[in-house]
Short mmCIF file of C-alpha atoms in Angstrom, two decimals:
data_model
loop_
_atom_site.label_atom_id
_atom_site.label_comp_id
_atom_site.label_asym_id
_atom_site.label_seq_id
_atom_site.Cartn_x
_atom_site.Cartn_y
_atom_site.Cartn_z
CA UNK A 1 82.57 103.43 95.89
CA UNK A 2 84.43 102.25 92.81
CA UNK A 3 82.74 100.87 89.73
CA UNK A 4 85.78 98.77 88.86
CA UNK A 5 86.45 97.28 92.29
CA UNK A 6 82.91 96.54 93.35
CA UNK A 7 81.30 97.72 96.54
CA UNK A 8 81.22 96.92 100.23
CA UNK A 9 77.74 95.58 100.92
CA UNK A 10 75.97 97.07 103.92
CA UNK A 11 73.80 93.92 104.25
CA UNK A 12 76.43 91.20 104.39
CA UNK A 13 79.62 93.20 104.95
CA UNK A 14 81.34 91.55 101.97
CA UNK A 15 82.93 93.11 98.91
CA UNK A 16 80.86 92.38 95.77
CA UNK A 17 82.41 92.44 92.30
CA UNK A 18 81.14 95.26 90.11
CA UNK A 19 78.08 97.38 90.59
CA UNK A 20 75.18 96.17 88.39
CA UNK A 21 73.58 98.90 86.27
CA UNK A 22 70.63 96.87 84.98
CA UNK A 23 68.04 94.38 86.12
CA UNK A 24 65.19 92.86 84.20
CA UNK A 25 62.02 90.83 84.50
CA UNK A 26 61.70 87.66 82.41
CA UNK A 27 57.91 88.01 82.08
CA UNK A 28 55.10 90.47 82.74
CA UNK A 29 53.79 90.42 86.31
CA UNK A 30 50.56 88.84 85.02
CA UNK A 31 52.28 85.77 83.56
CA UNK A 32 52.43 82.52 85.49
CA UNK A 33 53.62 79.02 84.63
CA UNK A 34 50.03 77.76 84.46
CA UNK A 35 49.53 79.87 81.33
CA UNK A 36 52.33 78.04 79.46
CA UNK A 37 50.82 76.19 76.51
CA UNK A 38 47.35 77.54 77.22
CA UNK A 39 45.05 78.71 74.46
CA UNK A 40 46.24 82.07 73.14
CA UNK A 41 49.07 82.39 75.66
CA UNK A 42 52.71 82.62 74.71
CA UNK A 43 55.77 84.09 76.41
CA UNK A 44 58.63 84.97 74.09
CA UNK A 45 61.88 86.81 74.71
CA UNK A 46 60.43 90.16 73.57
CA UNK A 47 56.66 89.71 73.35
CA UNK A 48 53.94 88.05 75.41
CA UNK A 49 50.25 87.35 74.86
CA UNK A 50 47.95 86.09 77.60
CA UNK A 51 44.70 84.41 76.63
CA UNK A 52 44.71 86.09 73.23
CA UNK A 53 43.48 89.24 75.01
CA UNK A 54 46.41 90.85 76.84
CA UNK A 55 49.46 92.01 74.88
CA UNK A 56 52.91 92.89 76.20
CA UNK A 57 56.32 93.87 74.88
CA UNK A 58 59.65 94.04 76.63
CA UNK A 59 61.16 97.49 77.01
CA UNK A 60 63.81 99.55 78.78
CA UNK A 61 63.12 102.07 81.52
CA UNK A 62 66.21 104.26 81.86
CA UNK A 63 67.16 106.26 84.95
CA UNK A 64 69.97 108.79 84.55
CA UNK A 65 72.72 108.56 87.16
CA UNK A 66 73.51 112.09 88.28
CA UNK A 67 77.01 111.43 89.64
CA UNK A 68 78.16 109.18 86.78
CA UNK A 69 78.20 109.15 83.01
CA UNK A 70 76.36 105.81 83.14
CA UNK A 71 72.65 105.07 83.12
CA UNK A 72 70.66 102.60 85.17
CA UNK A 73 68.25 100.35 83.30
CA UNK A 74 65.19 98.45 84.45
CA UNK A 75 64.19 95.78 81.92
CA UNK A 76 60.39 95.93 82.07
CA UNK A 77 57.26 94.76 80.30
CA UNK A 78 54.48 97.08 79.17
CA UNK A 79 50.99 96.22 78.04
CA UNK A 80 49.65 97.56 74.77
CA UNK A 81 46.23 97.63 73.19
CA UNK A 82 45.66 94.93 70.61
CA UNK A 83 45.98 97.43 67.75
CA UNK A 84 49.21 98.95 69.13
CA UNK A 85 50.65 95.46 69.68
CA UNK A 86 49.72 94.48 66.12
CA UNK A 87 51.40 97.62 64.77
CA UNK A 88 54.55 97.08 66.85
CA UNK A 89 54.69 93.46 65.66
CA UNK A 90 54.16 94.51 62.04
CA UNK A 91 57.13 96.92 62.26
CA UNK A 92 59.30 94.74 64.55
CA UNK A 93 62.06 94.22 61.93
CA UNK A 94 61.45 97.39 59.91
CA UNK A 95 63.87 100.34 60.13
CA UNK A 96 60.86 102.64 59.72
CA UNK A 97 59.67 101.73 63.20
CA UNK A 98 61.71 104.58 64.69
CA UNK A 99 59.33 107.00 62.98
CA UNK A 100 56.29 105.54 64.76
CA UNK A 101 54.68 107.82 67.33
CA UNK A 102 54.89 106.47 70.88
CA UNK A 103 52.18 104.05 71.99
CA UNK A 104 50.28 104.44 75.25
CA UNK A 105 51.03 101.54 77.56
CA UNK A 106 50.78 100.38 81.16
CA UNK A 107 53.85 99.30 83.12
CA UNK A 108 53.37 95.58 83.71
CA UNK A 109 56.37 94.89 85.93
CA UNK A 110 56.42 95.21 89.69
CA UNK A 111 59.83 96.65 90.46
CA UNK A 112 61.35 96.06 93.88
CA UNK A 113 62.22 99.01 96.14
CA UNK A 114 59.23 101.13 95.10
CA UNK A 115 56.16 101.98 97.15
CA UNK A 116 53.48 102.22 96.03
CA UNK A 117 53.68 99.47 93.41
CA UNK A 118 54.94 100.21 89.91
CA UNK A 119 52.23 98.01 88.36
CA UNK A 120 49.94 99.87 85.99
CA UNK A 121 51.80 103.16 85.93
CA UNK A 122 50.86 105.05 82.77
CA UNK A 123 53.62 105.14 80.16
CA UNK A 124 54.46 105.84 76.58
CA UNK A 125 56.62 103.31 74.79
CA UNK A 126 58.96 104.66 72.11
CA UNK A 127 60.26 102.47 69.28
CA UNK A 128 64.01 102.29 68.82
CA UNK A 129 66.17 101.08 65.91
CA UNK A 130 65.81 97.41 64.98
CA UNK A 131 67.64 95.27 67.54
CA UNK A 132 67.18 97.80 70.36
CA UNK A 133 64.36 97.36 72.85
CA UNK A 134 61.75 100.11 73.02
CA UNK A 135 62.15 102.86 75.65
CA UNK A 136 59.57 103.58 78.34
CA UNK A 137 58.64 107.11 79.32
CA UNK A 138 56.62 107.28 82.52
CA UNK A 139 53.79 109.73 82.95
CA UNK A 140 55.25 112.64 84.97
CA UNK A 141 53.64 111.96 88.34
CA UNK A 142 54.91 112.05 91.90
CA UNK A 143 55.43 108.26 91.97
CA UNK A 144 59.03 107.64 93.17
CA UNK A 145 59.96 105.80 89.94
CA UNK A 146 58.62 108.63 87.77
CA UNK A 147 60.52 111.16 89.89
CA UNK A 148 63.73 109.12 89.52
CA UNK A 149 63.29 108.94 85.76
CA UNK A 150 62.93 112.73 85.58
CA UNK A 151 65.57 113.77 88.13
CA UNK A 152 68.00 110.85 88.15
CA UNK A 153 69.49 108.68 90.86
CA UNK A 154 72.90 108.54 92.53
CA UNK A 155 75.49 105.78 92.61
CA UNK A 156 74.53 105.33 96.27
CA UNK A 157 70.96 104.55 95.14
CA UNK A 158 72.30 102.09 92.52
CA UNK A 159 74.21 100.35 95.32
CA UNK A 160 71.09 100.28 97.54
CA UNK A 161 69.13 98.61 94.71
CA UNK A 162 71.95 96.08 94.20
CA UNK A 163 72.07 95.26 97.90
CA UNK A 164 68.32 94.73 98.07
CA UNK A 165 68.29 92.46 95.03
CA UNK A 166 71.35 90.48 96.16
CA UNK A 167 69.83 89.98 99.62
CA UNK A 168 66.03 89.91 99.30
CA UNK A 169 64.13 90.01 102.57
CA UNK A 170 62.56 86.70 103.50
#
């Protein structure tokens, strides 16, 4: 498998250009179009509030790739308490935000390929320098995603994820 030349897809038998190393969700799993314009509900590029009661930020969940110098990234949403969300918002453009202790959060993205669901896994979200999305650290459990974050994945697994997302089951 070559990163430059793409990969031969086991689903469709065709050569695909490049192997994607990141995927992301555009909204938390709890968001739906009916919330758009509703009282206290807003979906932005990096933050989301639902009903003025549920608070989310966009973050990065990194999986090391053991047979490559690259990393695999899931773009996810995490929910924060109102006070943690207020603090993150207050420091959003401040360089001092990197000194903030991590905030407890719940993973609010249902990632494909994982059973059981990834919704509501316990996490810590770590601030990064301004302009860089926060990083998610999963609680060290036996959930397959938590295991992959701790131990890494292979390029073969990256290809399997790509194939699944390019050819979702109907």
